XYZ file of C-alpha atoms in Angstrom:
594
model
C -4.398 6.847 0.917
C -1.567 7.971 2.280
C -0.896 11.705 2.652
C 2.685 11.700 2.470
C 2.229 10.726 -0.993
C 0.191 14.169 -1.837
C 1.893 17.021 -2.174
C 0.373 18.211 0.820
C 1.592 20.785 3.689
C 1.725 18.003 5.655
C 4.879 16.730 3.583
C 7.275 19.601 4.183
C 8.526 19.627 7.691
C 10.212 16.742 9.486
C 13.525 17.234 8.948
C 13.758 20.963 8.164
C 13.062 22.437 4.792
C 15.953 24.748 3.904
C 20.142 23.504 1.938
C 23.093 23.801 4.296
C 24.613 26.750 2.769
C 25.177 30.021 3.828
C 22.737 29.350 6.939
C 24.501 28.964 9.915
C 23.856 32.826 10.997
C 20.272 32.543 9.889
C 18.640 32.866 13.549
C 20.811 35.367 14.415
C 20.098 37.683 11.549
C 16.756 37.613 12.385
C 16.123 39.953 14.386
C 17.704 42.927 12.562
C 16.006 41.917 9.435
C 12.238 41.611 10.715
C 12.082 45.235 10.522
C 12.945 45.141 7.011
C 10.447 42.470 6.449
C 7.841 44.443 7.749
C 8.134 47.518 5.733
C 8.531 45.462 2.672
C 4.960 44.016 3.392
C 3.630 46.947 3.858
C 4.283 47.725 0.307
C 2.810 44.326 -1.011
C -0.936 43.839 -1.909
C -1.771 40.065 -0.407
C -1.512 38.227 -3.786
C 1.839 39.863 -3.856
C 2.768 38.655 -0.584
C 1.484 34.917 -1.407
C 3.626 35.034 -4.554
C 6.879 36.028 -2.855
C 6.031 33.782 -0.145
C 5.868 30.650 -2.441
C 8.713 31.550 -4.464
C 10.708 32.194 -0.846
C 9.795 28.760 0.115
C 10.652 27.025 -3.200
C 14.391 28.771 -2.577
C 13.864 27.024 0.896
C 13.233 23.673 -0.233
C 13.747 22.971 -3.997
C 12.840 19.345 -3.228
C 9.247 20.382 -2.102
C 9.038 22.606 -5.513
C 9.965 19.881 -7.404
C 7.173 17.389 -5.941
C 5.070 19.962 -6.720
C 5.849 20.392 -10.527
C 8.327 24.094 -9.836
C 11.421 22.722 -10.956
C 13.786 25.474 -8.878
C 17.062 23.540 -8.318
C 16.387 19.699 -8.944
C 20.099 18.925 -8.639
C 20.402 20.729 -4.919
C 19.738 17.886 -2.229
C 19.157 19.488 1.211
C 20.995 18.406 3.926
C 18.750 18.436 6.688
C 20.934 19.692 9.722
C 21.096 22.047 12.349
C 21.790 25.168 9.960
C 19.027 23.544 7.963
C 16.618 24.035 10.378
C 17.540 27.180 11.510
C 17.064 28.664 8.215
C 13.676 27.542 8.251
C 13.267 29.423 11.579
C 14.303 32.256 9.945
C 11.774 31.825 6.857
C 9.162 31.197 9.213
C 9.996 34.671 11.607
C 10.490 36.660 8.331
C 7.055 35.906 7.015
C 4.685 35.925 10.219
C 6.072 39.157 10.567
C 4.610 40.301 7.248
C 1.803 38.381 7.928
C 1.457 40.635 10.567
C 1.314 43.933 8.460
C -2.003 43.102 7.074
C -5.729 43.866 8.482
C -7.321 40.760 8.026
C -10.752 42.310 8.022
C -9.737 44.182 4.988
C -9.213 40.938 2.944
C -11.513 39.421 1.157
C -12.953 36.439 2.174
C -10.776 33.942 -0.718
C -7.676 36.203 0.416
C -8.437 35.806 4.168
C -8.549 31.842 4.058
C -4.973 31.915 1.828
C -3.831 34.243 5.238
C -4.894 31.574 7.460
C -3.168 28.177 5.813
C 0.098 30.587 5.437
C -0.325 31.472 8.977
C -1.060 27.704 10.114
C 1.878 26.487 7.557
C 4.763 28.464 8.849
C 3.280 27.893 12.609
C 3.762 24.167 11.522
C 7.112 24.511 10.579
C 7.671 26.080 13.688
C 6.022 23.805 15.733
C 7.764 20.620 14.457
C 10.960 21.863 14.711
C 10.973 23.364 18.220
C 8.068 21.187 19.655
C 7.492 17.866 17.959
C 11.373 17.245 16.975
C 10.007 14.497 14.508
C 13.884 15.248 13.558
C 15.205 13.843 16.575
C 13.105 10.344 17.100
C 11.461 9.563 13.400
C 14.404 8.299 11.159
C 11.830 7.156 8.630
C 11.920 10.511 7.795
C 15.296 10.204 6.350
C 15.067 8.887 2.511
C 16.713 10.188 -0.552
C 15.078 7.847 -2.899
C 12.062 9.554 -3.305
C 13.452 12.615 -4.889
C 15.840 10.763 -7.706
C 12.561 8.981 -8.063
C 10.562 12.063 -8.973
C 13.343 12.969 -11.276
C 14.092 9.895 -13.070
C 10.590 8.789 -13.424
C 8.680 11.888 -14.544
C 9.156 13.236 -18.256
C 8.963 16.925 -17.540
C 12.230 17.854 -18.742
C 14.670 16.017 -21.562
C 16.456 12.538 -20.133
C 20.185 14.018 -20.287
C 18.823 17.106 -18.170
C 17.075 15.021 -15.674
C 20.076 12.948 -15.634
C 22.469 16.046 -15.264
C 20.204 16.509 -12.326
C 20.498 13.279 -11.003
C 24.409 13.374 -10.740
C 24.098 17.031 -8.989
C 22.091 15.581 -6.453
C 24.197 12.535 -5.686
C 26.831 14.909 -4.600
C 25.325 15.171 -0.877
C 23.754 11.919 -0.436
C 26.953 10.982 1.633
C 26.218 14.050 3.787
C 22.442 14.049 3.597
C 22.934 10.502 5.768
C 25.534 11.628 7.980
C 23.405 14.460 9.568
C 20.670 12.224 10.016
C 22.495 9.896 11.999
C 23.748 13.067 13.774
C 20.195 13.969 14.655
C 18.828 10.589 15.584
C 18.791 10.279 19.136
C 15.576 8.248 21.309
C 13.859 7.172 18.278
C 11.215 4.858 18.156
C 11.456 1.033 17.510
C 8.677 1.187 14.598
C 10.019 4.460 12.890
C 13.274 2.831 13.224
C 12.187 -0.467 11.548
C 10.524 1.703 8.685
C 13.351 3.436 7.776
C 15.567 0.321 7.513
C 12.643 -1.154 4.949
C 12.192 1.874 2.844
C 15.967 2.742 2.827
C 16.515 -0.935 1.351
C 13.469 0.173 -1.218
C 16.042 2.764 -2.303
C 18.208 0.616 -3.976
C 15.224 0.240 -6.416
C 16.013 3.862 -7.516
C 19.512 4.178 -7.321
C 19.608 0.980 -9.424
C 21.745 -0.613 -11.976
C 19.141 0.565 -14.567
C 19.734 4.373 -13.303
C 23.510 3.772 -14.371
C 22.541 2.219 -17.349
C 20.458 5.130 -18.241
C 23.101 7.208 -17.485
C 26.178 5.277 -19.793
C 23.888 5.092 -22.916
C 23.021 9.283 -22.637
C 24.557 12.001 -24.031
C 25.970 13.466 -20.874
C 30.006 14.227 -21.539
C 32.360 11.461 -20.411
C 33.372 14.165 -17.506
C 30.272 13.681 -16.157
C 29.749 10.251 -16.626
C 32.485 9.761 -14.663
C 31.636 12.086 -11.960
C 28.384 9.861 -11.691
C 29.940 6.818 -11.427
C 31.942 8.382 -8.272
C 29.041 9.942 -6.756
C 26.562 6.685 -7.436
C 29.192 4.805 -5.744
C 29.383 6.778 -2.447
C 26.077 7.278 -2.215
C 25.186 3.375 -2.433
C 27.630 3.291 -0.213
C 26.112 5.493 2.295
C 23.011 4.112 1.828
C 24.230 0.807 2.847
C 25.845 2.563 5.851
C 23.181 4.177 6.918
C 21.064 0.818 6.902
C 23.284 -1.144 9.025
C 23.789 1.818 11.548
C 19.774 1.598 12.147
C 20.452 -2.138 11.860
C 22.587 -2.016 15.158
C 20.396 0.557 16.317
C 17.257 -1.417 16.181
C 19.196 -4.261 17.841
C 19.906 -1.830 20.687
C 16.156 -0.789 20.832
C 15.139 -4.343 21.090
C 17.600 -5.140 23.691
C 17.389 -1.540 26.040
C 14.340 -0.526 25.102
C 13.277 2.691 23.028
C 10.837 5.836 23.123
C 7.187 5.316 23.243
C 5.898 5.877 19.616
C 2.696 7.397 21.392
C 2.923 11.185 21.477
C 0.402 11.743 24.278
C -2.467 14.550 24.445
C -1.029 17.641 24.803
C 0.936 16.795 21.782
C -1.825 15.069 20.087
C -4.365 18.338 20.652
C -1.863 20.836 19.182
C -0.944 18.750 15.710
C -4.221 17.305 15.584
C -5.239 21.440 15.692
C -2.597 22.210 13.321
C -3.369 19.449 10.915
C -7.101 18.885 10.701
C -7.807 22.226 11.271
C -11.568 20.764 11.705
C -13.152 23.784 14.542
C -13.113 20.805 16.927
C -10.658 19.323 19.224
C -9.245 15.847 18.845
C -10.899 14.662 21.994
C -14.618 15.817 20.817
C -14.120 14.152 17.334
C -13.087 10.995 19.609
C -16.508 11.370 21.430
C -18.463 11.942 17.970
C -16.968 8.883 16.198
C -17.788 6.884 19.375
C -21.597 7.739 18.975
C -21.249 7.448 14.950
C -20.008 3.378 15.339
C -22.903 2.581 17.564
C -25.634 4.376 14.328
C -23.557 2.413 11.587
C -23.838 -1.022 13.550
C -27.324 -0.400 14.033
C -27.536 0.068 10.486
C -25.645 -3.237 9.059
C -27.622 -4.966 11.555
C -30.888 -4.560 9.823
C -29.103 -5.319 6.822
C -27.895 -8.792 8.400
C -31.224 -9.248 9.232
C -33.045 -8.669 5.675
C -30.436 -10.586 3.528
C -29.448 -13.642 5.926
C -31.844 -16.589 4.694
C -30.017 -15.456 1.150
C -26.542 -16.332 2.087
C -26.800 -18.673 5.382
C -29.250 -21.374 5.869
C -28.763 -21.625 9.489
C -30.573 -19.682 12.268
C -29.361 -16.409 12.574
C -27.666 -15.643 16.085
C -29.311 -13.452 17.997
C -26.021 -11.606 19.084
C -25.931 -8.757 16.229
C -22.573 -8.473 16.143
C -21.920 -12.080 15.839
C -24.528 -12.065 13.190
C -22.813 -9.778 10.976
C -19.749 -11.108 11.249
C -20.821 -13.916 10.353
C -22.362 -12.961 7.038
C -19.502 -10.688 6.317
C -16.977 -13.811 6.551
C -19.334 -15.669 4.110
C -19.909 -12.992 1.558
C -15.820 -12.192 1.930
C -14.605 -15.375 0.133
C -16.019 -13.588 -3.025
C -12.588 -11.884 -4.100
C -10.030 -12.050 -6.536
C -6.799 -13.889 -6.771
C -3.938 -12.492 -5.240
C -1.949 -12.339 -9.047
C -4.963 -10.428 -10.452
C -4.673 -7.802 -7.563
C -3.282 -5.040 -9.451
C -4.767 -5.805 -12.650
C -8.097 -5.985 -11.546
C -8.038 -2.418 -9.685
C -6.508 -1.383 -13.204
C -9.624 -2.931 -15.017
C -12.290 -1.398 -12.588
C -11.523 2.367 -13.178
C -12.905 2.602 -16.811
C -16.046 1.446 -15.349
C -15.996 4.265 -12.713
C -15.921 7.078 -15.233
C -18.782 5.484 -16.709
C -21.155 5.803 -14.228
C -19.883 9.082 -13.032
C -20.496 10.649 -16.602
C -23.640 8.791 -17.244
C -24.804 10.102 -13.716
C -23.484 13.807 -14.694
C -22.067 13.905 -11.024
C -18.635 15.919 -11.690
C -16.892 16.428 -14.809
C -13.678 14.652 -15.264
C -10.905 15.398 -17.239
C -10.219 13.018 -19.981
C -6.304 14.793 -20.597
C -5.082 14.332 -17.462
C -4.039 11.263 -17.274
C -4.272 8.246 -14.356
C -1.931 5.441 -14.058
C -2.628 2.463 -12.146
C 0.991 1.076 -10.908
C 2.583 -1.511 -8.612
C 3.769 0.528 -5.581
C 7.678 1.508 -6.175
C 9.612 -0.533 -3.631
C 10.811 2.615 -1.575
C 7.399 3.596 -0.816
C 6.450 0.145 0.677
C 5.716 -0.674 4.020
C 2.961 1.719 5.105
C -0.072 1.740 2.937
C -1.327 -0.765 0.001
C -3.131 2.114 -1.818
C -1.836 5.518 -2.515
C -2.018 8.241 -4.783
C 0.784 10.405 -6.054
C -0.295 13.463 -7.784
C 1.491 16.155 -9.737
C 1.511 19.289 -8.582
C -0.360 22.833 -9.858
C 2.655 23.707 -12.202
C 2.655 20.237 -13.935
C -1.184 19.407 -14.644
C -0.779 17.423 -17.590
C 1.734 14.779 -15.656
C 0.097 11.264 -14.602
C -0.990 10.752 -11.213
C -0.280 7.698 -10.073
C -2.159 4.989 -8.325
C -0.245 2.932 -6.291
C -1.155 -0.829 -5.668
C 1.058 -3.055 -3.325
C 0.964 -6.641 -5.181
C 0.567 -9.485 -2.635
C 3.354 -11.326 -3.907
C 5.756 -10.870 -0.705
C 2.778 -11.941 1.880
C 2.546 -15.510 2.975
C -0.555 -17.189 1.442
C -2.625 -16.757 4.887
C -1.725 -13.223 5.012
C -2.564 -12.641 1.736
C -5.869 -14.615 1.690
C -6.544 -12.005 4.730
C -5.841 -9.311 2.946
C -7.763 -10.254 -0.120
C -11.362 -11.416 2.535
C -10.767 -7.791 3.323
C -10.737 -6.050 0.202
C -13.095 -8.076 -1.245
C -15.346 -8.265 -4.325
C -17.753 -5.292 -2.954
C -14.865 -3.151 -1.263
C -12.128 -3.255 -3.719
C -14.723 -0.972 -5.525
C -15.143 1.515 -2.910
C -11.303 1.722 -2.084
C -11.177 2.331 -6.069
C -13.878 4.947 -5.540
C -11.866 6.272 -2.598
C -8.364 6.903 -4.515
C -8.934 7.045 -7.881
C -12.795 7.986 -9.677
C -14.552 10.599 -8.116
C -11.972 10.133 -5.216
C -8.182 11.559 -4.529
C -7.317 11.735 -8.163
C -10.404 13.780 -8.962
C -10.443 16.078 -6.098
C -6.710 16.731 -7.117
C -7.075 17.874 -10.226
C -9.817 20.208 -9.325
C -7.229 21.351 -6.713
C -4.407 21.915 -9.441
C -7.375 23.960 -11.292
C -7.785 25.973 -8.308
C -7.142 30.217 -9.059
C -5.890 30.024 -5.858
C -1.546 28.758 -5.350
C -2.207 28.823 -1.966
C -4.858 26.469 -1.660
C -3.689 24.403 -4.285
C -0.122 23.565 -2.407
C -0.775 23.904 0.955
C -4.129 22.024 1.389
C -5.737 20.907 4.074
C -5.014 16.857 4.313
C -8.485 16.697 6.607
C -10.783 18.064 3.136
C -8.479 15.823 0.737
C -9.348 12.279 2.989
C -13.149 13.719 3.524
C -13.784 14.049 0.067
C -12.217 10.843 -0.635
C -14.678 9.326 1.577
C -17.305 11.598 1.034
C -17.789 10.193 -2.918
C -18.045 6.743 -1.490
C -21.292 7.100 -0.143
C -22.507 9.251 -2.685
C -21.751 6.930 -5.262
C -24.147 4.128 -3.930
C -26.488 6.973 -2.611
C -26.636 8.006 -6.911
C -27.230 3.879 -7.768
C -23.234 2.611 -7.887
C -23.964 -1.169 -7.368
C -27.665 -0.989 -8.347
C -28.242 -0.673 -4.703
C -27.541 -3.959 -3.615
C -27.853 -4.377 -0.056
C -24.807 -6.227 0.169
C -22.652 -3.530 -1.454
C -24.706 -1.345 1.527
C -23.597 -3.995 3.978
C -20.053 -3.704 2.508
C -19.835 0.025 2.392
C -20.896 0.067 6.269
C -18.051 -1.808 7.146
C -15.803 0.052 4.924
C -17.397 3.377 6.560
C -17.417 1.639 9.995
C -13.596 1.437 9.618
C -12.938 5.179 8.482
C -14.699 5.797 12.175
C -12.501 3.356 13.616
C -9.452 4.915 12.642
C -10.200 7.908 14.766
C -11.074 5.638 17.933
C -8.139 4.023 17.604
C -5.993 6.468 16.773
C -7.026 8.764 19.823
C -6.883 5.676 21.843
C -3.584 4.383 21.152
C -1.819 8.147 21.349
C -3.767 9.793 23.861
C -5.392 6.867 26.064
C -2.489 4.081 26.052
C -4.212 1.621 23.634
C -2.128 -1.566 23.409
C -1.403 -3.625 20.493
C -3.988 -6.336 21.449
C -7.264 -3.987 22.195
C -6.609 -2.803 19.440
C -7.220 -5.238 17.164
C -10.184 -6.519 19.313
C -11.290 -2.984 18.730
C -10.964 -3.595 14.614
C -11.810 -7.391 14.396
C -14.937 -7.373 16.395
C -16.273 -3.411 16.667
C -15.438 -3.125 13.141
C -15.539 -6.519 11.408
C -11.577 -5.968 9.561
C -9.994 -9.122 8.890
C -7.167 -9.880 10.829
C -4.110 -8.829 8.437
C -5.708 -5.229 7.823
C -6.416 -5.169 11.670
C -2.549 -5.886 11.996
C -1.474 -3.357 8.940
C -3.605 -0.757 10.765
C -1.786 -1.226 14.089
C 1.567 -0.853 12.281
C 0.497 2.294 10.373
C -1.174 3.946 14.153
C 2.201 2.892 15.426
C 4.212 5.172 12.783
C 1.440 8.192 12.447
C -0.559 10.502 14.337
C -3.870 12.394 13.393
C -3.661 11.496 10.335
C -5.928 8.657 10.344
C -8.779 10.842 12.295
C -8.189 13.164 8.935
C -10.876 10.698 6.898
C -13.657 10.905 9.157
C -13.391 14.410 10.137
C -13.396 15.908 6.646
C -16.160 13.136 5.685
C -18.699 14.069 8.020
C -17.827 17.963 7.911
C -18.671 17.597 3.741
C -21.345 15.567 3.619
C -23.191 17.299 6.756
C -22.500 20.375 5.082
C -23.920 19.054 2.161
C -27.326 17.516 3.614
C -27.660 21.022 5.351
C -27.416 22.852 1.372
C -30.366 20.275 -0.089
C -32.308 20.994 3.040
C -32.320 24.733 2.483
C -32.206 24.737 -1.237
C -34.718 22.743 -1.586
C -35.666 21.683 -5.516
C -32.712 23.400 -6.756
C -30.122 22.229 -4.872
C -27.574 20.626 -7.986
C -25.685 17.608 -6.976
C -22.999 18.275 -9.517
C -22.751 22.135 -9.653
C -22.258 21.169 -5.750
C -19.382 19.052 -6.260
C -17.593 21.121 -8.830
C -18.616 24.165 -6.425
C -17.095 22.722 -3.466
C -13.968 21.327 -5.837
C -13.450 24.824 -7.011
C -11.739 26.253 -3.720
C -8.763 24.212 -3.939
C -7.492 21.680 -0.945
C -8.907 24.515 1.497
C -10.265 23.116 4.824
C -13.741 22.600 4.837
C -14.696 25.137 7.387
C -13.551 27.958 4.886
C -14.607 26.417 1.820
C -18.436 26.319 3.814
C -17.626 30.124 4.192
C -17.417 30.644 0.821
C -20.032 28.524 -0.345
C -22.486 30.407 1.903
């Protein structure tokens, strides 16, 4: 999955948060006002303080409400410039001085973990602005899309508000894309490419349909015409902005551009900030090392037992070979690329089966899941996703995201397919959708906790994700065939992958061709997800370490509650348990828990 598709801390903060007006003397006013802030603290109990801190961050950015269900100002589109981000400064000195005011030993211990994802959020912001300056060299960050998207597509409001919405926002598309050409300077060459693709994607939402919409509704003929102005210019600077990158990529190509790798120093402070895991990224590196070596030890012995079934020739007596071998034969058992989507679609009924038969977590039948071809703007970097509502709109689908195959070439595409096979489409279903992201999101939403709920930790949300995969077979999912085992080893072999290679290519220099050695023959991935996985490494950092940190930090914490509990340890009352505590990081929810 793909965190930027989560409403998620992780979302908020690469082009700064906060609207364009009235902010250019933010910074300045800071000082004279911390005092203020202080003694205004000092007044507030902590759930207090949380409160006004989430509705002084919604006034910040009413775009990050609204992903999150708190509709604030839907029609305000922030422009993300300079006085942009130094509004966010000021948010962020105004509340870690209040943050300040309070005795963390005199919080309890649910209060004192809220204290600590506050603290690490507005150090984030912070950090990103002053430090990382995504701003400067990511223009993937700049989309508008997604936003009309959330308006236009989700039914939390009547159409001709939404739509009155809609032609608010349009108003500062033109400007929106003129500051981020303003802060583009020595971007990268894949950040660059992405934003081209998923700017082109945007087209899909600011679409002939939109204006359609908007000509048959009851908005006044005023404002019909003001959107028919404000839809033009901002197709217009949409297609501006595309052929500016356009020439800009060409330049890239031609001159050269900035190294998409981040290095370690960089590298050990987000990876600190992000994963938040009591480890740092280089001693996760060194544990996922040591993990690959157990799980090929493991599907060896499998290769061994179930050969002679499969292959009538000699088994080599290279293991690797061996189970590469097998895993090419047993990978021609897939569906076709037209039934891709569908057949996802017709697997997750058969998922809440077993999970309620099994009693492992209770699901929701009222909140609803909707398997969906990926929207066009959100192409490009991941073929599964989930996008969830937030904790003020429960009862809104989540949505499951499926790229169809129909733009891949048929090699690609029969590449793609080997990989996601008959055995592992079902554990990537298990992984987004049932007991996976969707569950775990829901119980977040549920969560007593704001704090937790909207601010999670994107480590715990992956972990979990890949957590329920192996519980699932461990509780009978797949009648324990050993080639579902063999399967979910490789699957599980690549989660560890992800954090070799992604420490590799960032911190260690990894080129493009190690790499997908590393994937094709240390972790048996077909060539086309070997080449996706590259791409996505290219255009992110951390986050793919964020699976197999939060996995083995669960289920370790897990094993370590049936060893002491004995008899009556409770799978389930575990799960829902664990669940309860919102997107916390794992370290805190194991707090709690003990």
């Amino acid at each position: 999955m793909k965190k930027a598709l989560i409403s998620l801390s992780v979302a908020f903060a690469l082009t700064g948060l906060a609207g364009c007006n009235d902010s250019a003397n933010a910074v300045s006013t800071t000082t004279t006002t911390t005092a203020a802030n202080t003694q205004q603290a000092m007044t507030l109990s902590f759930a207090d303080f949380s409160q006004a801190f989430i509705d002084d961050l919604w006034q910040l950015s009413p775009t990050w409400a609204m992903y999150n269900g708190k509709h604030v100002n839907d029609g305000y589109l922030e422009v993300p410039n300079q006085a942009s981000r130094d509004k966010t400064l000021a948010f962020v000195a105004k509340h870690k001085a209040q943050l300040a005011t309070f005795d963390q030993k005199t919080l309890t211990p649910n209060e004192l973990i809220d204290y600590k994802l506050l603290e690490n959020l507005v150090n984030n912001f912070e950090w990103d602005i002053n430090t990382f300056k995504s701003w400067q060299w990511d223009p993937s960050s700049y989309n508008v899309a997604g936003g009309f998207a959330q308006i236009i597509n989700e039914d939390f409001a009547p159409l001709d508000e939404r739509l009155t919405s809609v032609v608010a926002r349009l108003e500062h598309v033109p400007a929106y894309y003129q500051a981020a050409r303003d802060n583009i300077a020595n971007p990268t060459l894949p950040h660059t490419q992405l934003a081209i693709q998923q700017n082109q994607g945007a087209f899909s939402v600011l679409s002939d349909e939109l204006a359609a919409k908007v000509s048959a509704s009851g908005l006044t003929a005023e404002q019909k015409q003001l959107f028919d102005m404000r839809f033009s210019a901002a197709k217009a600077a949409i297609t501006q902005h595309i052929e500016w990158l356009t020439a800009l990529e060409a330049t890239l190509q031609t001159e050269g551009a900035r190294d998409f790798r981040i290095g370690e120093a960089l590298y050990e402070q987000k990876f600190a900030l992000d994963i938040q895991a009591g480890m740092t990224a280089k001693q996760l590196f060194e544990k996922a090392v040591a993990d690959k070596n157990r799980v090929q030890a493991e599907m060896a012995k499998i290769t061994a037992d179930i050969w002679s079934k499969h292959i009538a020739t000699p088994k080599p007596e290279d293991d690797k070979l061996a189970i590469r071998q097998l895993i090419d034969v047993l990978s021609a058992n897939h569906v076709k690329r037209e039934n891709f989507v569908d057949d996802v679609r017709q697997q997750i009924p058969e998922l809440v089966k077993f999970v309620n038969d099994k009693k492992l977590i209770t699901l929701d039948p009222n909140k609803p899941l909707v398997v969906r071809e990926t929207p066009e703007y959100m192409r490009g970097f991941a073929g599964a996703s989930i996008s969830a509502p937030g904790p003020y709109e429960k009862s809104s689908n989540t949505y499951y995201n499926v790229t169809p195959l129909d733009g891949m070439s048929d090699e690609s595409a029969e590449s793609y397919l080997r990989e996601y096979n008959h055995w592992i489409l079902q554990v990537l279903n298990i992984h987004e959708a049932i007991p996976g992201h969707y569950t775990q999101l829901v119980y977040s939403n549920e969560s007593p906790s704001l704090v937790k709920s909207l601010f999670g930790n994107g480590a715990m949300v992956e972990g979990w994700a890949v957590y329920t995969e192996r519980m699932m077979l461990e509780e009978g999912y797949g009648n324990f065939e050993p080639e579902m085992w063999l399967m979910y080893y490789k699957w599980n072999l690549r989660v560890i992958a992800n954090t070799i290679l992604d420490y590799s290519i960032q911190v260690k220099g990894m080129g493009e061709e190690e790499a997908i050695a590393l994937m094709e023959n240390e972790a048996f991935q077909q060539r086309a997800e070997a080449e996706g996985k590259w791409r996505r490494a290219t255009l992110s950092q951390v986050q793919l370490t964020s699976y197999y940190s939060g996995y083995r930090e669960i289920y370790d914490f897990r094993e370590e509650l049936k060893t002491e509990q004995g008899e009556a340890f409770d799978l389930k009352q575990f799960h829902e348990t664990f669940l309860s505590y919102g997107s916390a990081p794992v370290k805190y929810i194991r707090q709690l828990m003990k």
